[in-house]
Amino acid sequence: MAVRSLAYVRVAAKDLTAWRAFGEQILGLAAVASDDPNVLLLRMDDRPWRFRIERSDHDRLLAAGLEFTTEADFQAALNSLRSAGVELTSGTPDGAQARAVRDYVTCADPSGNPLELCWGHVVTGTPFVSPVGTSHFVTDDGGMGHVVLPALKLKETRAFYLKHLGFGDSDEMRIPIEGGSLGLHFLHAAGPRHHTVAVGEFPHPAGLIHVMIEAPALDDVGLALDRALKAGHHLSATLGRHTNDKMVSFYVRSPSGFDVEYGCGGLLTPDWSTFTPTITQKEDLWGHKWDFGH
Ligand SMILES: [Fe+2]
């Protein structure tokens, strides 16, 4: 009944023009032609899209889409959620079509993060072509990347993903702050990515701390960093290598106020049965100088 991977992210955004430029010219994603001027779809592989940016009067995460491998896994998770009294809203045929999935439900984790649980997906059958020449993104069984979600109810939120959605612990950290520390749990899905969801004990005005996408090579990361610097985007973290998932990445502020981690070389674990969860003391092997800035 485990979630396999992050399928997609839906975002409410004030400025779709800024998002299109950011998505295409900085991240190297491909904007999809659409009849709807209020929706921007950004593609990164053979799926119709992975980012759905929807025009709004505010900037906020609308949903993290978590996908199951089979309908049986999907239904088992729904049963587990129902038996625990979690409120589920069934998807509609139109909604499934808009999300390019076979079926989905919406719910929220105990910290209020909006989730869409889904299974089955549309395949375009046409190649992804990046407008800046990025050859491809690392998706496949690992999904589109990972999200780090704010979780003020940290303990209950971690338990929710473990108990109902089949996640497992990958790593745990405590970030020192004045007078104490804040917890951060990294959770793996059934797919090989080190973490698909992480939950951190701190709030975020956009409801999303960051979303990570992965390019195939260090040169792709360097080129994206050059593009971000040239365009004057705020870098929330310099280039660095995380201790836990070994990702070499930088963090750039998106037009909606949350960060996008753009990385390569993330750890893949094909067999979780022999993996031992860790507690990491130092967040980065090197780099990642943070500037939360404006
Ligand atoms: Fe990350």
PDB file of C-alpha atoms and ligand atoms in Angstrom:
ATOM      1  CA  MET A   1       0.000   0.000   0.000  1.00  0.00           C
ATOM      2  CA  ALA A   2       2.998   2.261  -0.205  1.00  0.00           C
ATOM      3  CA  VAL A   3       3.183   5.455  -2.182  1.00  0.00           C
ATOM      4  CA  ARG A   4       5.761   4.930  -4.925  1.00  0.00           C
ATOM      5  CA  SER A   5       6.763   8.497  -5.763  1.00  0.00           C
ATOM      6  CA  LEU A   6       5.915  12.169  -6.169  1.00  0.00           C
ATOM      7  CA  ALA A   7       3.779  12.403  -9.309  1.00  0.00           C
ATOM      8  CA  TYR A   8       3.221  16.137  -9.590  1.00  0.00           C
ATOM      9  CA  VAL A   9       2.913  19.464  -7.807  1.00  0.00           C
ATOM     10  CA  ARG A  10       0.026  21.923  -8.167  1.00  0.00           C
ATOM     11  CA  VAL A  11       0.656  25.545  -7.217  1.00  0.00           C
ATOM     12  CA  ALA A  12      -1.563  28.630  -6.932  1.00  0.00           C
ATOM     13  CA  ALA A  13       0.402  31.588  -8.293  1.00  0.00           C
ATOM     14  CA  LYS A  14      -0.123  35.286  -8.910  1.00  0.00           C
ATOM     15  CA  ASP A  15       2.287  35.641 -11.806  1.00  0.00           C
ATOM     16  CA  LEU A  16       2.108  32.991 -14.531  1.00  0.00           C
ATOM     17  CA  THR A  17       4.363  35.008 -16.842  1.00  0.00           C
ATOM     18  CA  ALA A  18       7.119  34.960 -14.232  1.00  0.00           C
ATOM     19  CA  TRP A  19       6.537  31.244 -13.681  1.00  0.00           C
ATOM     20  CA  ARG A  20       6.791  30.497 -17.384  1.00  0.00           C
ATOM     21  CA  ALA A  21      10.107  32.327 -17.680  1.00  0.00           C
ATOM     22  CA  PHE A  22      11.409  30.709 -14.483  1.00  0.00           C
ATOM     23  CA  GLY A  23      10.259  27.222 -15.469  1.00  0.00           C
ATOM     24  CA  GLU A  24      11.557  27.366 -19.021  1.00  0.00           C
ATOM     25  CA  GLN A  25      14.628  29.583 -18.918  1.00  0.00           C
ATOM     26  CA  ILE A  26      16.019  28.769 -15.462  1.00  0.00           C
ATOM     27  CA  LEU A  27      14.867  25.213 -14.710  1.00  0.00           C
ATOM     28  CA  GLY A  28      14.794  24.060 -18.347  1.00  0.00           C
ATOM     29  CA  LEU A  29      11.266  22.642 -18.158  1.00  0.00           C
ATOM     30  CA  ALA A  30       8.985  22.813 -21.201  1.00  0.00           C
ATOM     31  CA  ALA A  31       5.775  24.861 -21.065  1.00  0.00           C
ATOM     32  CA  VAL A  32       2.917  22.968 -22.679  1.00  0.00           C
ATOM     33  CA  ALA A  33       0.578  24.706 -25.119  1.00  0.00           C
ATOM     34  CA  SER A  34      -2.769  25.159 -23.387  1.00  0.00           C
ATOM     35  CA  ASP A  35      -6.162  26.642 -24.214  1.00  0.00           C
ATOM     36  CA  ASP A  36      -6.542  27.868 -20.642  1.00  0.00           C
ATOM     37  CA  PRO A  37      -4.717  31.171 -19.990  1.00  0.00           C
ATOM     38  CA  ASN A  38      -5.120  30.607 -16.252  1.00  0.00           C
ATOM     39  CA  VAL A  39      -3.099  27.389 -16.159  1.00  0.00           C
ATOM     40  CA  LEU A  40       0.584  26.875 -16.913  1.00  0.00           C
ATOM     41  CA  LEU A  41       1.694  23.271 -17.370  1.00  0.00           C
ATOM     42  CA  LEU A  42       5.402  22.488 -17.176  1.00  0.00           C
ATOM     43  CA  ARG A  43       6.700  19.230 -18.519  1.00  0.00           C
ATOM     44  CA  MET A  44       9.932  17.419 -17.578  1.00  0.00           C
ATOM     45  CA  ASP A  45       9.600  13.894 -19.008  1.00  0.00           C
ATOM     46  CA  ASP A  46       7.164  11.727 -20.962  1.00  0.00           C
ATOM     47  CA  ARG A  47       4.216  12.731 -18.788  1.00  0.00           C
ATOM     48  CA  PRO A  48       1.967  15.592 -19.939  1.00  0.00           C
ATOM     49  CA  TRP A  49       3.237  17.771 -17.084  1.00  0.00           C
ATOM     50  CA  ARG A  50       4.756  17.645 -13.615  1.00  0.00           C
ATOM     51  CA  PHE A  51       4.101  21.234 -12.461  1.00  0.00           C
ATOM     52  CA  ARG A  52       0.591  22.685 -12.814  1.00  0.00           C
ATOM     53  CA  ILE A  53       0.659  26.398 -11.988  1.00  0.00           C
ATOM     54  CA  GLU A  54      -2.830  27.877 -11.563  1.00  0.00           C
ATOM     55  CA  ARG A  55      -3.528  31.609 -11.631  1.00  0.00           C
ATOM     56  CA  SER A  56      -4.688  32.960  -8.275  1.00  0.00           C
ATOM     57  CA  ASP A  57      -4.623  36.047  -6.088  1.00  0.00           C
ATOM     58  CA  HIS A  58      -2.093  34.363  -3.794  1.00  0.00           C
ATOM     59  CA  ASP A  59       0.930  32.047  -3.949  1.00  0.00           C
ATOM     60  CA  ARG A  60       0.590  28.684  -2.278  1.00  0.00           C
ATOM     61  CA  LEU A  61       1.004  24.954  -2.699  1.00  0.00           C
ATOM     62  CA  LEU A  62      -2.328  23.515  -3.877  1.00  0.00           C
ATOM     63  CA  ALA A  63      -1.323  19.876  -3.699  1.00  0.00           C
ATOM     64  CA  ALA A  64       1.540  17.437  -3.676  1.00  0.00           C
ATOM     65  CA  GLY A  65       0.459  14.517  -5.872  1.00  0.00           C
ATOM     66  CA  LEU A  66       1.591  11.175  -4.453  1.00  0.00           C
ATOM     67  CA  GLU A  67       1.141   8.142  -6.653  1.00  0.00           C
ATOM     68  CA  PHE A  68       0.697   4.455  -5.971  1.00  0.00           C
ATOM     69  CA  THR A  69       1.958   1.691  -8.247  1.00  0.00           C
ATOM     70  CA  THR A  70      -1.354  -0.168  -8.441  1.00  0.00           C
ATOM     71  CA  GLU A  71      -5.030   0.458  -7.844  1.00  0.00           C
ATOM     72  CA  ALA A  72      -4.928  -2.161  -5.070  1.00  0.00           C
ATOM     73  CA  ASP A  73      -2.211  -0.193  -3.255  1.00  0.00           C
ATOM     74  CA  PHE A  74      -4.223   3.004  -3.733  1.00  0.00           C
ATOM     75  CA  GLN A  75      -7.419   1.423  -2.346  1.00  0.00           C
ATOM     76  CA  ALA A  76      -5.565  -0.130   0.598  1.00  0.00           C
ATOM     77  CA  ALA A  77      -4.220   3.280   1.584  1.00  0.00           C
ATOM     78  CA  LEU A  78      -7.695   4.836   1.285  1.00  0.00           C
ATOM     79  CA  ASN A  79      -9.102   2.097   3.543  1.00  0.00           C
ATOM     80  CA  SER A  80      -6.390   2.754   6.102  1.00  0.00           C
ATOM     81  CA  LEU A  81      -7.100   6.510   6.021  1.00  0.00           C
ATOM     82  CA  ARG A  82     -10.861   5.983   6.259  1.00  0.00           C
ATOM     83  CA  SER A  83     -10.520   3.654   9.225  1.00  0.00           C
ATOM     84  CA  ALA A  84      -8.488   6.339  10.990  1.00  0.00           C
ATOM     85  CA  GLY A  85     -11.200   8.926  10.312  1.00  0.00           C
ATOM     86  CA  VAL A  86      -9.161  10.990   7.845  1.00  0.00           C
ATOM     87  CA  GLU A  87     -11.436  13.086   5.648  1.00  0.00           C
ATOM     88  CA  LEU A  88     -11.137  12.083   1.978  1.00  0.00           C
ATOM     89  CA  THR A  89     -12.668  13.867  -1.007  1.00  0.00           C
ATOM     90  CA  SER A  90     -13.156  11.619  -4.007  1.00  0.00           C
ATOM     91  CA  GLY A  91     -11.881  12.721  -7.380  1.00  0.00           C
ATOM     92  CA  THR A  92     -14.139  13.413 -10.359  1.00  0.00           C
ATOM     93  CA  PRO A  93     -13.676  12.252 -13.979  1.00  0.00           C
ATOM     94  CA  ASP A  94     -12.914  15.836 -15.033  1.00  0.00           C
ATOM     95  CA  GLY A  95     -10.492  16.217 -12.155  1.00  0.00           C
ATOM     96  CA  ALA A  96      -8.724  12.964 -13.090  1.00  0.00           C
ATOM     97  CA  GLN A  97      -8.430  14.145 -16.670  1.00  0.00           C
ATOM     98  CA  ALA A  98      -7.004  17.483 -15.554  1.00  0.00           C
ATOM     99  CA  ARG A  99      -4.457  15.663 -13.394  1.00  0.00           C
ATOM    100  CA  ALA A 100      -3.638  13.122 -16.129  1.00  0.00           C
ATOM    101  CA  VAL A 101      -4.294  10.201 -13.761  1.00  0.00           C
ATOM    102  CA  ARG A 102      -6.784   7.331 -13.615  1.00  0.00           C
ATOM    103  CA  ASP A 103      -8.149   8.195 -10.181  1.00  0.00           C
ATOM    104  CA  TYR A 104      -7.308  10.373  -7.215  1.00  0.00           C
ATOM    105  CA  VAL A 105      -8.571  11.581  -3.848  1.00  0.00           C
ATOM    106  CA  THR A 106      -7.672  14.713  -1.934  1.00  0.00           C
ATOM    107  CA  CYS A 107      -6.865  14.878   1.764  1.00  0.00           C
ATOM    108  CA  ALA A 108      -4.579  16.676   4.176  1.00  0.00           C
ATOM    109  CA  ASP A 109      -1.886  15.430   6.520  1.00  0.00           C
ATOM    110  CA  PRO A 110      -2.139  16.263  10.250  1.00  0.00           C
ATOM    111  CA  SER A 111      -0.235  19.527   9.713  1.00  0.00           C
ATOM    112  CA  GLY A 112      -2.745  20.560   7.038  1.00  0.00           C
ATOM    113  CA  ASN A 113      -0.553  19.971   3.985  1.00  0.00           C
ATOM    114  CA  PRO A 114      -2.782  19.398   0.912  1.00  0.00           C
ATOM    115  CA  LEU A 115      -2.219  16.000  -0.709  1.00  0.00           C
ATOM    116  CA  GLU A 116      -3.646  14.278  -3.744  1.00  0.00           C
ATOM    117  CA  LEU A 117      -3.285  10.504  -3.744  1.00  0.00           C
ATOM    118  CA  CYS A 118      -3.451   8.984  -7.197  1.00  0.00           C
ATOM    119  CA  TRP A 119      -2.670   5.996  -9.395  1.00  0.00           C
ATOM    120  CA  GLY A 120      -2.289   5.424 -13.134  1.00  0.00           C
ATOM    121  CA  HIS A 121      -0.985   8.138 -15.398  1.00  0.00           C
ATOM    122  CA  VAL A 122      -1.086   9.474 -18.935  1.00  0.00           C
ATOM    123  CA  VAL A 123       1.955   8.953 -21.175  1.00  0.00           C
ATOM    124  CA  THR A 124       2.328  11.489 -23.976  1.00  0.00           C
ATOM    125  CA  GLY A 125       4.269   9.361 -26.445  1.00  0.00           C
ATOM    126  CA  THR A 126       6.179  12.438 -27.560  1.00  0.00           C
ATOM    127  CA  PRO A 127       9.689  13.339 -26.408  1.00  0.00           C
ATOM    128  CA  PHE A 128      10.416  15.954 -23.758  1.00  0.00           C
ATOM    129  CA  VAL A 129      12.394  18.779 -25.338  1.00  0.00           C
ATOM    130  CA  SER A 130      13.940  21.286 -22.965  1.00  0.00           C
ATOM    131  CA  PRO A 131      13.992  24.888 -24.187  1.00  0.00           C
ATOM    132  CA  VAL A 132      17.532  25.304 -22.793  1.00  0.00           C
ATOM    133  CA  GLY A 133      18.887  21.971 -23.988  1.00  0.00           C
ATOM    134  CA  THR A 134      18.793  19.930 -20.770  1.00  0.00           C
ATOM    135  CA  SER A 135      18.877  16.343 -22.074  1.00  0.00           C
ATOM    136  CA  HIS A 136      16.332  14.982 -19.568  1.00  0.00           C
ATOM    137  CA  PHE A 137      15.415  14.900 -15.879  1.00  0.00           C
ATOM    138  CA  VAL A 138      15.821  11.955 -13.506  1.00  0.00           C
ATOM    139  CA  THR A 139      12.267  10.740 -12.905  1.00  0.00           C
ATOM    140  CA  ASP A 140      11.173   7.144 -13.716  1.00  0.00           C
ATOM    141  CA  ASP A 141      10.501   5.018 -10.613  1.00  0.00           C
ATOM    142  CA  GLY A 142      11.803   7.800  -8.378  1.00  0.00           C
ATOM    143  CA  GLY A 143       9.101  10.215  -9.560  1.00  0.00           C
ATOM    144  CA  MET A 144       9.520  13.921 -10.262  1.00  0.00           C
ATOM    145  CA  GLY A 145      11.608  14.584  -7.158  1.00  0.00           C
ATOM    146  CA  HIS A 146      10.794  15.366  -3.547  1.00  0.00           C
ATOM    147  CA  VAL A 147       8.910  17.914  -1.488  1.00  0.00           C
ATOM    148  CA  VAL A 148       9.739  19.293   1.945  1.00  0.00           C
ATOM    149  CA  LEU A 149       6.543  20.256   3.725  1.00  0.00           C
ATOM    150  CA  PRO A 150       5.990  22.372   6.841  1.00  0.00           C
ATOM    151  CA  ALA A 151       4.829  20.224   9.755  1.00  0.00           C
ATOM    152  CA  LEU A 152       4.172  21.987  13.020  1.00  0.00           C
ATOM    153  CA  LYS A 153       2.589  18.759  14.285  1.00  0.00           C
ATOM    154  CA  LEU A 154       5.804  16.937  13.482  1.00  0.00           C
ATOM    155  CA  LYS A 155       5.280  13.677  15.361  1.00  0.00           C
ATOM    156  CA  GLU A 156       1.713  13.077  14.136  1.00  0.00           C
ATOM    157  CA  THR A 157       2.624  14.081  10.599  1.00  0.00           C
ATOM    158  CA  ARG A 158       5.525  11.630  10.373  1.00  0.00           C
ATOM    159  CA  ALA A 159       3.267   8.901  11.807  1.00  0.00           C
ATOM    160  CA  PHE A 160       0.584   9.665   9.182  1.00  0.00           C
ATOM    161  CA  TYR A 161       2.958   9.052   6.268  1.00  0.00           C
ATOM    162  CA  LEU A 162       4.399   5.905   7.861  1.00  0.00           C
ATOM    163  CA  LYS A 163       1.124   4.363   8.966  1.00  0.00           C
ATOM    164  CA  HIS A 164      -1.279   5.174   6.125  1.00  0.00           C
ATOM    165  CA  LEU A 165       0.854   5.881   3.066  1.00  0.00           C
ATOM    166  CA  GLY A 166       3.548   3.228   3.507  1.00  0.00           C
ATOM    167  CA  PHE A 167       6.510   5.578   3.828  1.00  0.00           C
ATOM    168  CA  GLY A 168       9.638   4.592   5.759  1.00  0.00           C
ATOM    169  CA  ASP A 169      12.233   6.593   7.645  1.00  0.00           C
ATOM    170  CA  SER A 170      15.358   7.516   5.705  1.00  0.00           C
ATOM    171  CA  ASP A 171      16.953  10.086   7.953  1.00  0.00           C
ATOM    172  CA  GLU A 172      16.333  12.515  10.779  1.00  0.00           C
ATOM    173  CA  MET A 173      17.939  15.828  11.679  1.00  0.00           C
ATOM    174  CA  ARG A 174      17.602  18.519  14.273  1.00  0.00           C
ATOM    175  CA  ILE A 175      18.313  22.048  13.130  1.00  0.00           C
ATOM    176  CA  PRO A 176      19.690  24.158  16.010  1.00  0.00           C
ATOM    177  CA  ILE A 177      17.905  27.440  16.692  1.00  0.00           C
ATOM    178  CA  GLU A 178      18.216  29.903  19.512  1.00  0.00           C
ATOM    179  CA  GLY A 179      17.043  28.172  22.656  1.00  0.00           C
ATOM    180  CA  GLY A 180      16.459  24.753  21.111  1.00  0.00           C
ATOM    181  CA  SER A 181      16.155  22.842  17.861  1.00  0.00           C
ATOM    182  CA  LEU A 182      13.634  21.962  15.172  1.00  0.00           C
ATOM    183  CA  GLY A 183      13.086  18.442  13.868  1.00  0.00           C
ATOM    184  CA  LEU A 184      13.188  17.298  10.271  1.00  0.00           C
ATOM    185  CA  HIS A 185      12.148  13.809   9.111  1.00  0.00           C
ATOM    186  CA  PHE A 186      13.115  12.450   5.699  1.00  0.00           C
ATOM    187  CA  LEU A 187      10.735   9.747   4.487  1.00  0.00           C
ATOM    188  CA  HIS A 188      11.185   7.346   1.587  1.00  0.00           C
ATOM    189  CA  ALA A 189       8.434   5.948  -0.594  1.00  0.00           C
ATOM    190  CA  ALA A 190       8.570   2.558  -2.358  1.00  0.00           C
ATOM    191  CA  GLY A 191      10.594   4.096  -5.200  1.00  0.00           C
ATOM    192  CA  PRO A 192      14.381   4.314  -4.939  1.00  0.00           C
ATOM    193  CA  ARG A 193      14.708   8.041  -4.131  1.00  0.00           C
ATOM    194  CA  HIS A 194      16.253   8.721  -0.692  1.00  0.00           C
ATOM    195  CA  HIS A 195      13.249  10.809   0.317  1.00  0.00           C
ATOM    196  CA  THR A 196      10.049  11.649  -1.522  1.00  0.00           C
ATOM    197  CA  VAL A 197       8.565  13.653   1.352  1.00  0.00           C
ATOM    198  CA  ALA A 198      10.369  15.396   4.181  1.00  0.00           C
ATOM    199  CA  VAL A 199       8.520  17.150   6.996  1.00  0.00           C
ATOM    200  CA  GLY A 200      10.064  20.004   8.958  1.00  0.00           C
ATOM    201  CA  GLU A 201       8.964  21.577  12.201  1.00  0.00           C
ATOM    202  CA  PHE A 202       8.758  25.100  10.779  1.00  0.00           C
ATOM    203  CA  PRO A 203       6.030  27.074   9.004  1.00  0.00           C
ATOM    204  CA  HIS A 204       6.208  28.411   5.456  1.00  0.00           C
ATOM    205  CA  PRO A 205       3.930  31.143   4.036  1.00  0.00           C
ATOM    206  CA  ALA A 206       3.620  29.299   0.683  1.00  0.00           C
ATOM    207  CA  GLY A 207       2.943  25.941   2.340  1.00  0.00           C
ATOM    208  CA  LEU A 208       5.988  24.389   0.701  1.00  0.00           C
ATOM    209  CA  ILE A 209       9.573  24.648   1.923  1.00  0.00           C
ATOM    210  CA  HIS A 210      11.029  23.323  -1.316  1.00  0.00           C
ATOM    211  CA  VAL A 211      10.514  20.971  -4.219  1.00  0.00           C
ATOM    212  CA  MET A 212      13.530  19.156  -5.646  1.00  0.00           C
ATOM    213  CA  ILE A 213      14.052  18.244  -9.286  1.00  0.00           C
ATOM    214  CA  GLU A 214      17.030  16.219 -10.466  1.00  0.00           C
ATOM    215  CA  ALA A 215      19.115  16.617 -13.614  1.00  0.00           C
ATOM    216  CA  PRO A 216      21.397  13.870 -14.909  1.00  0.00           C
ATOM    217  CA  ALA A 217      24.803  15.547 -14.555  1.00  0.00           C
ATOM    218  CA  LEU A 218      26.790  18.112 -12.587  1.00  0.00           C
ATOM    219  CA  ASP A 219      27.167  20.223 -15.733  1.00  0.00           C
ATOM    220  CA  ASP A 220      23.359  20.537 -15.904  1.00  0.00           C
ATOM    221  CA  VAL A 221      23.349  21.866 -12.338  1.00  0.00           C
ATOM    222  CA  GLY A 222      26.182  24.279 -13.121  1.00  0.00           C
ATOM    223  CA  LEU A 223      24.432  25.551 -16.230  1.00  0.00           C
ATOM    224  CA  ALA A 224      21.161  26.043 -14.316  1.00  0.00           C
ATOM    225  CA  LEU A 225      23.080  27.901 -11.597  1.00  0.00           C
ATOM    226  CA  ASP A 226      24.636  30.164 -14.247  1.00  0.00           C
ATOM    227  CA  ARG A 227      21.180  30.878 -15.714  1.00  0.00           C
ATOM    228  CA  ALA A 228      19.709  31.676 -12.282  1.00  0.00           C
ATOM    229  CA  LEU A 229      22.598  34.006 -11.416  1.00  0.00           C
ATOM    230  CA  LYS A 230      22.486  35.751 -14.786  1.00  0.00           C
ATOM    231  CA  ALA A 231      18.748  36.372 -14.472  1.00  0.00           C
ATOM    232  CA  GLY A 232      19.218  37.758 -10.964  1.00  0.00           C
ATOM    233  CA  HIS A 233      17.109  35.206  -9.122  1.00  0.00           C
ATOM    234  CA  HIS A 234      17.489  34.908  -5.363  1.00  0.00           C
ATOM    235  CA  LEU A 235      19.631  31.919  -4.420  1.00  0.00           C
ATOM    236  CA  SER A 236      18.460  30.530  -1.105  1.00  0.00           C
ATOM    237  CA  ALA A 237      21.458  28.222  -0.948  1.00  0.00           C
ATOM    238  CA  THR A 238      24.753  28.100  -2.812  1.00  0.00           C
ATOM    239  CA  LEU A 239      25.982  24.928  -4.461  1.00  0.00           C
ATOM    240  CA  GLY A 240      26.530  22.145  -1.947  1.00  0.00           C
ATOM    241  CA  ARG A 241      26.245  18.442  -1.245  1.00  0.00           C
ATOM    242  CA  HIS A 242      23.760  17.083   1.278  1.00  0.00           C
ATOM    243  CA  THR A 243      25.013  14.525   3.752  1.00  0.00           C
ATOM    244  CA  ASN A 244      21.964  12.281   3.689  1.00  0.00           C
ATOM    245  CA  ASP A 245      20.930  11.906   0.033  1.00  0.00           C
ATOM    246  CA  LYS A 246      24.338  12.974  -1.395  1.00  0.00           C
ATOM    247  CA  MET A 247      22.531  15.391  -3.748  1.00  0.00           C
ATOM    248  CA  VAL A 248      24.733  18.124  -5.241  1.00  0.00           C
ATOM    249  CA  SER A 249      22.376  21.057  -5.632  1.00  0.00           C
ATOM    250  CA  PHE A 250      21.583  24.718  -5.271  1.00  0.00           C
ATOM    251  CA  TYR A 251      18.327  26.344  -4.146  1.00  0.00           C
ATOM    252  CA  VAL A 252      16.628  29.084  -6.121  1.00  0.00           C
ATOM    253  CA  ARG A 253      13.544  31.056  -5.034  1.00  0.00           C
ATOM    254  CA  SER A 254      10.525  30.419  -7.277  1.00  0.00           C
ATOM    255  CA  PRO A 255       8.043  33.177  -8.214  1.00  0.00           C
ATOM    256  CA  SER A 256       5.685  31.738  -5.569  1.00  0.00           C
ATOM    257  CA  GLY A 257       8.115  32.226  -2.684  1.00  0.00           C
ATOM    258  CA  PHE A 258       9.122  28.621  -2.054  1.00  0.00           C
ATOM    259  CA  ASP A 259      12.472  27.248  -3.162  1.00  0.00           C
ATOM    260  CA  VAL A 260      13.287  24.852  -5.962  1.00  0.00           C
ATOM    261  CA  GLU A 261      16.242  22.606  -5.237  1.00  0.00           C
ATOM    262  CA  TYR A 262      17.976  21.809  -8.526  1.00  0.00           C
ATOM    263  CA  GLY A 263      20.343  18.892  -8.123  1.00  0.00           C
ATOM    264  CA  CYS A 264      22.056  15.810  -9.458  1.00  0.00           C
ATOM    265  CA  GLY A 265      23.576  12.619  -8.123  1.00  0.00           C
ATOM    266  CA  GLY A 266      20.918  11.845  -5.503  1.00  0.00           C
ATOM    267  CA  LEU A 267      21.201   8.524  -3.708  1.00  0.00           C
ATOM    268  CA  LEU A 268      19.016   5.745  -5.107  1.00  0.00           C
ATOM    269  CA  THR A 269      18.163   2.703  -2.981  1.00  0.00           C
ATOM    270  CA  PRO A 270      16.594  -0.056  -5.082  1.00  0.00           C
ATOM    271  CA  ASP A 271      16.076  -2.361  -2.057  1.00  0.00           C
ATOM    272  CA  TRP A 272      14.770  -0.696   1.085  1.00  0.00           C
ATOM    273  CA  SER A 273      14.710  -3.982   3.038  1.00  0.00           C
ATOM    274  CA  THR A 274      18.422  -3.669   3.790  1.00  0.00           C
ATOM    275  CA  PHE A 275      18.457   0.095   4.423  1.00  0.00           C
ATOM    276  CA  THR A 276      19.083   1.367   7.946  1.00  0.00           C
ATOM    277  CA  PRO A 277      17.610   4.810   8.742  1.00  0.00           C
ATOM    278  CA  THR A 278      20.146   7.342   9.936  1.00  0.00           C
ATOM    279  CA  ILE A 279      20.352  10.433  12.130  1.00  0.00           C
ATOM    280  CA  THR A 280      22.446  13.095  10.433  1.00  0.00           C
ATOM    281  CA  GLN A 281      24.329  15.612  12.547  1.00  0.00           C
ATOM    282  CA  LYS A 282      25.735  17.872   9.831  1.00  0.00           C
ATOM    283  CA  GLU A 283      23.301  18.757   7.074  1.00  0.00           C
ATOM    284  CA  ASP A 284      25.841  19.146   4.293  1.00  0.00           C
ATOM    285  CA  LEU A 285      29.178  17.588   3.408  1.00  0.00           C
ATOM    286  CA  TRP A 286      30.076  20.970   1.917  1.00  0.00           C
ATOM    287  CA  GLY A 287      28.455  24.139   0.614  1.00  0.00           C
ATOM    288  CA  HIS A 288      24.759  25.082   0.780  1.00  0.00           C
ATOM    289  CA  LYS A 289      25.355  28.434   2.429  1.00  0.00           C
ATOM    290  CA  TRP A 290      21.813  29.565   3.225  1.00  0.00           C
ATOM    291  CA  ASP A 291      20.321  32.978   2.568  1.00  0.00           C
ATOM    292  CA  PHE A 292      16.614  32.972   3.323  1.00  0.00           C
ATOM    293  CA  GLY A 293      16.649  36.651   2.393  1.00  0.00           C
ATOM    294  CA  HIS A 294      13.704  38.573   1.088  1.00  0.00           C
TER     295      HIS A 294
HETATM  296 FE    FE B   1      15.801  18.647  -0.777  1.00  0.00          FE
END
